[in-house]
XYZ file of C-alpha atoms in Angstrom:
302
model
C -15.931 -37.216 5.940
C -16.922 -34.161 7.884
C -15.710 -35.671 11.259
C -12.287 -36.051 9.713
C -11.883 -32.352 8.809
C -9.151 -31.566 11.361
C -6.867 -34.074 9.749
C -7.530 -33.217 6.209
C -5.589 -30.009 6.045
C -2.007 -29.658 5.487
C 0.253 -27.210 3.701
C 3.755 -27.429 2.702
C 5.812 -24.862 0.628
C 9.166 -24.228 -0.618
C 9.836 -20.527 -0.811
C 12.281 -20.950 -3.638
C 9.486 -22.338 -5.952
C 6.629 -20.836 -3.981
C 4.078 -23.828 -4.137
C 2.131 -25.736 -1.620
C 1.926 -29.370 -0.799
C -0.170 -31.498 1.732
C -1.807 -34.556 2.690
C -5.393 -35.815 3.321
C -7.075 -38.758 4.833
C -6.987 -42.190 2.928
C -10.026 -43.620 1.274
C -10.577 -47.169 0.180
C -13.024 -46.185 -2.556
C -13.238 -43.484 -5.120
C -15.960 -41.000 -5.224
C -18.196 -43.261 -7.402
C -18.052 -46.072 -4.952
C -15.377 -47.958 -7.013
C -11.885 -49.253 -5.790
C -9.162 -46.769 -6.743
C -7.711 -47.269 -10.120
C -4.097 -48.565 -10.281
C -1.470 -46.442 -11.866
C 1.251 -48.819 -12.460
C 2.424 -52.517 -12.187
C 5.799 -53.741 -10.865
C 8.598 -55.328 -12.903
C 10.150 -58.512 -11.532
C 12.709 -56.451 -9.636
C 9.786 -54.641 -7.760
C 10.303 -51.349 -9.563
C 7.043 -49.705 -10.888
C 6.603 -49.827 -14.681
C 5.399 -47.039 -17.008
C 1.827 -46.913 -18.165
C -1.073 -44.579 -19.020
C -3.892 -44.134 -16.607
C -7.371 -43.762 -18.057
C -9.608 -41.316 -16.420
C -13.405 -41.458 -16.274
C -15.014 -38.595 -18.236
C -18.683 -39.824 -18.121
C -19.730 -41.088 -14.660
C -22.174 -38.552 -13.172
C -20.559 -36.805 -10.113
C -22.437 -36.761 -6.772
C -23.005 -33.060 -6.022
C -24.259 -31.309 -2.832
C -27.859 -30.449 -2.710
C -27.022 -26.959 -1.474
C -24.007 -24.726 -1.986
C -21.391 -25.635 0.787
C -20.983 -23.097 3.383
C -18.705 -25.075 5.681
C -15.045 -25.499 4.436
C -14.923 -29.216 5.159
C -18.148 -29.641 3.103
C -16.692 -27.956 0.106
C -13.659 -30.097 0.366
C -15.699 -33.228 0.371
C -17.600 -32.117 -2.724
C -14.289 -31.440 -4.585
C -12.851 -34.850 -3.421
C -15.823 -36.725 -4.721
C -15.667 -35.001 -8.012
C -11.907 -35.383 -8.411
C -12.038 -39.209 -7.411
C -14.848 -39.793 -9.981
C -12.919 -38.263 -12.865
C -9.574 -39.558 -11.591
C -7.148 -37.799 -13.945
C -6.296 -34.277 -15.118
C -3.589 -32.189 -16.693
C -2.273 -29.041 -15.167
C -0.266 -26.003 -15.676
C 1.328 -23.991 -12.866
C 3.272 -20.798 -12.462
C 5.029 -19.376 -9.507
C 6.467 -15.980 -8.702
C 8.357 -14.377 -5.826
C 7.864 -10.681 -5.175
C 6.611 -10.166 -8.615
C 9.360 -12.116 -10.382
C 8.409 -15.385 -12.176
C 10.456 -18.140 -10.745
C 9.053 -21.512 -11.975
C 6.633 -22.973 -14.513
C 5.385 -26.683 -14.413
C 3.171 -28.638 -16.641
C 2.120 -32.197 -16.369
C -0.747 -34.546 -15.082
C -2.232 -36.129 -12.064
C -3.817 -39.506 -11.271
C -6.018 -39.507 -8.096
C -6.551 -42.950 -6.595
C -7.630 -42.093 -3.218
C -7.502 -38.917 -1.119
C -3.926 -39.397 -0.196
C -2.766 -41.360 -3.112
C -1.896 -39.226 -6.173
C 0.592 -40.100 -8.887
C 2.049 -37.109 -10.964
C 4.200 -36.058 -13.737
C 6.000 -32.766 -14.038
C 8.003 -30.758 -16.652
C 9.731 -28.126 -14.808
C 11.372 -24.799 -15.830
C 12.962 -22.825 -12.900
C 15.035 -19.731 -12.342
C 17.297 -19.675 -9.500
C 17.763 -16.633 -7.207
C 21.076 -16.081 -9.086
C 19.138 -15.739 -12.539
C 20.283 -19.133 -13.876
C 17.568 -21.050 -15.763
C 17.193 -24.766 -15.603
C 14.722 -27.501 -16.526
C 14.038 -30.926 -15.110
C 11.396 -33.644 -15.339
C 9.718 -35.721 -12.581
C 7.511 -38.769 -12.285
C 5.961 -40.115 -9.206
C 4.261 -43.421 -9.259
C 3.117 -45.433 -6.279
C 5.841 -45.204 -3.687
C 8.468 -44.197 -6.070
C 9.785 -40.640 -7.139
C 12.012 -40.077 -10.167
C 13.824 -36.860 -10.828
C 15.802 -36.146 -14.187
C 17.896 -33.182 -12.851
C 19.433 -30.553 -15.050
C 22.814 -32.151 -14.994
C 24.200 -35.596 -14.420
C 27.397 -34.281 -12.816
C 28.222 -36.640 -9.865
C 25.857 -39.289 -10.882
C 27.130 -42.816 -11.824
C 27.853 -43.321 -15.642
C 24.852 -44.103 -17.729
C 22.383 -42.912 -15.145
C 20.216 -39.898 -16.023
C 17.493 -40.088 -13.240
C 17.601 -40.203 -9.516
C 15.100 -42.405 -7.912
C 13.882 -42.044 -4.333
C 11.063 -43.494 -1.986
C 8.254 -40.867 -1.884
C 8.269 -41.337 1.985
C 11.915 -40.188 2.200
C 11.430 -36.533 2.687
C 15.087 -35.904 3.722
C 16.832 -33.939 1.088
C 19.286 -35.909 -0.831
C 22.801 -34.406 -1.504
C 22.204 -34.350 -5.261
C 20.639 -32.230 -6.210
C 19.246 -30.900 -3.009
C 17.152 -27.883 -3.881
C 15.555 -29.324 -6.889
C 14.446 -32.451 -5.260
C 12.968 -30.627 -2.298
C 11.080 -28.219 -4.665
C 9.685 -31.042 -6.652
C 8.674 -33.698 -4.172
C 7.068 -31.208 -1.714
C 5.650 -28.941 -4.339
C 4.204 -30.799 -7.303
C 2.830 -33.668 -5.452
C 0.426 -31.534 -3.478
C 0.241 -28.272 -5.513
C -3.267 -29.040 -6.189
C -4.054 -29.459 -2.481
C -7.490 -27.729 -1.877
C -7.864 -29.787 1.219
C -6.228 -26.895 3.169
C -9.563 -25.125 2.943
C -11.001 -27.545 5.475
C -8.706 -26.222 8.110
C -10.112 -22.703 7.787
C -13.079 -21.253 9.666
C -14.807 -19.453 6.844
C -15.378 -19.405 3.110
C -15.448 -16.180 1.248
C -16.994 -15.859 -2.239
C -14.312 -15.049 -4.696
C -16.149 -14.151 -7.834
C -15.920 -16.109 -11.075
C -13.119 -17.255 -13.324
C -13.267 -18.746 -16.818
C -11.071 -21.531 -18.015
C -11.347 -22.924 -21.548
C -14.606 -21.341 -21.824
C -16.124 -22.901 -18.486
C -17.255 -20.401 -15.833
C -16.350 -21.388 -12.457
C -17.228 -19.813 -8.991
C -14.686 -19.177 -6.553
C -14.049 -19.840 -2.813
C -11.311 -18.093 -0.764
C -10.114 -19.211 2.601
C -7.234 -18.217 4.917
C -5.255 -20.983 6.493
C -2.670 -20.290 9.366
C 0.579 -22.299 9.382
C 0.256 -22.991 13.116
C -3.202 -24.535 12.926
C -1.764 -26.649 10.018
C 1.020 -27.944 12.100
C -1.636 -28.892 14.849
C -3.856 -30.776 12.324
C -0.985 -33.160 10.886
C 1.208 -35.719 12.384
C 4.630 -34.713 13.611
C 6.484 -36.593 11.010
C 6.816 -36.629 7.245
C 7.199 -33.915 4.671
C 4.033 -31.976 5.221
C 4.937 -31.210 8.946
C 8.444 -30.542 8.270
C 7.748 -27.867 5.515
C 5.061 -26.233 7.750
C 7.848 -25.800 10.202
C 10.117 -24.545 7.667
C 7.446 -21.956 6.544
C 6.928 -20.807 10.060
C 10.592 -20.225 10.419
C 10.764 -18.169 7.090
C 8.202 -15.805 8.616
C 5.053 -17.135 6.898
C 2.011 -17.015 9.388
C -1.020 -17.112 6.978
C -1.720 -18.513 3.550
C -4.471 -17.402 1.365
C -6.017 -20.090 -0.878
C -8.685 -19.625 -3.635
C -10.150 -22.396 -5.693
C -12.599 -22.108 -8.566
C -14.868 -24.957 -9.349
C -17.266 -25.943 -12.107
C -20.783 -27.265 -11.723
C -19.573 -30.586 -10.724
C -17.282 -29.215 -8.160
C -14.062 -29.981 -10.434
C -11.427 -27.539 -9.741
C -10.811 -25.255 -12.601
C -7.940 -23.230 -11.061
C -6.370 -22.258 -7.720
C -4.328 -19.393 -6.554
C -2.167 -19.593 -3.423
C -0.658 -16.489 -1.818
C 1.680 -16.117 1.093
C 4.088 -13.606 2.881
C 7.411 -14.532 4.462
C 10.528 -12.487 5.172
C 9.227 -9.476 3.274
C 8.700 -11.600 0.127
C 5.254 -12.327 -1.484
C 4.700 -15.654 -3.104
C 2.052 -16.170 -5.695
C 1.171 -19.508 -7.347
C -1.452 -19.816 -10.195
C -2.616 -23.382 -11.023
C -4.906 -24.305 -13.860
C -6.575 -27.701 -14.362
C -7.701 -29.168 -17.735
C -8.841 -32.399 -19.275
C -10.594 -33.995 -16.392
C -10.990 -37.612 -17.071
C -8.463 -37.829 -19.871
C -5.758 -40.494 -20.251
C -2.447 -39.417 -18.569
C 0.840 -41.213 -19.282
C 3.467 -41.980 -16.446
C 6.709 -42.543 -18.223
C 8.807 -44.319 -15.629
C 12.354 -44.329 -16.704
C 14.171 -47.770 -17.409
C 15.739 -49.064 -14.140
C 19.202 -48.985 -15.975
C 19.033 -45.233 -16.169
C 18.036 -44.772 -12.557
C 20.361 -43.998 -9.673
C 18.363 -45.319 -6.667
C 19.180 -43.152 -3.648
C 16.622 -44.734 -1.315
């Protein structure tokens, strides 16, 4: 895995929501040597169907013999742990220049290093001070968004359905889709550490009574653009970040004794604004439900 470090790291962020996304190299097996778990099946019309994903709370995690000093080695240890447990729940908060702008709660199912399903309940505040909520589910190659309003949508539909490969912003609702698809799908992306040159101890942090040790790294946006392909959402948002004045991103992750992430903090500066994101993980290995909406309620946009 160390030979692939230059291609593991990608960051993406939308300044409105102040969160990160990314991509890592694919894997054919999980960290315990098993094929990745399936998160859903397909209906006769080809649409994914809802279903719970069972994690693995018991299988021993293969941990490094020595504390990782190389960024890529730390990422490898985290990925082995995550792909062993498979599932987690999370809570995230994001602020811009000290003003809380968004909160998200939901769950993840990790199937391989670049295949992650997620759910999200979102509460956000626009720059004009308006509060709004939304829900999102991503399963397989499909992404579903329940926007704050059905205005402009066909009668009887309450969800917007899109391909997860389609990173072009849809006309309805443009900002909310961009925030969700680029943010929640990768807000947990510790893989960006592999693109940094050094790890700095960050002290401890306790989550639900578990004391974790922290690692801090600085990742440059330009290096990120060089380490990802020139297409897709990750490269595009890195480009957007650079245009907004973001040059460096600080990323801190706290892990437990099995190298499972307990929390992560991301900080960035752009156009005179400071973005801060705090993400907390819980219930590793628990069952997470992915409530894909009925096809009759979905307005398929791509």
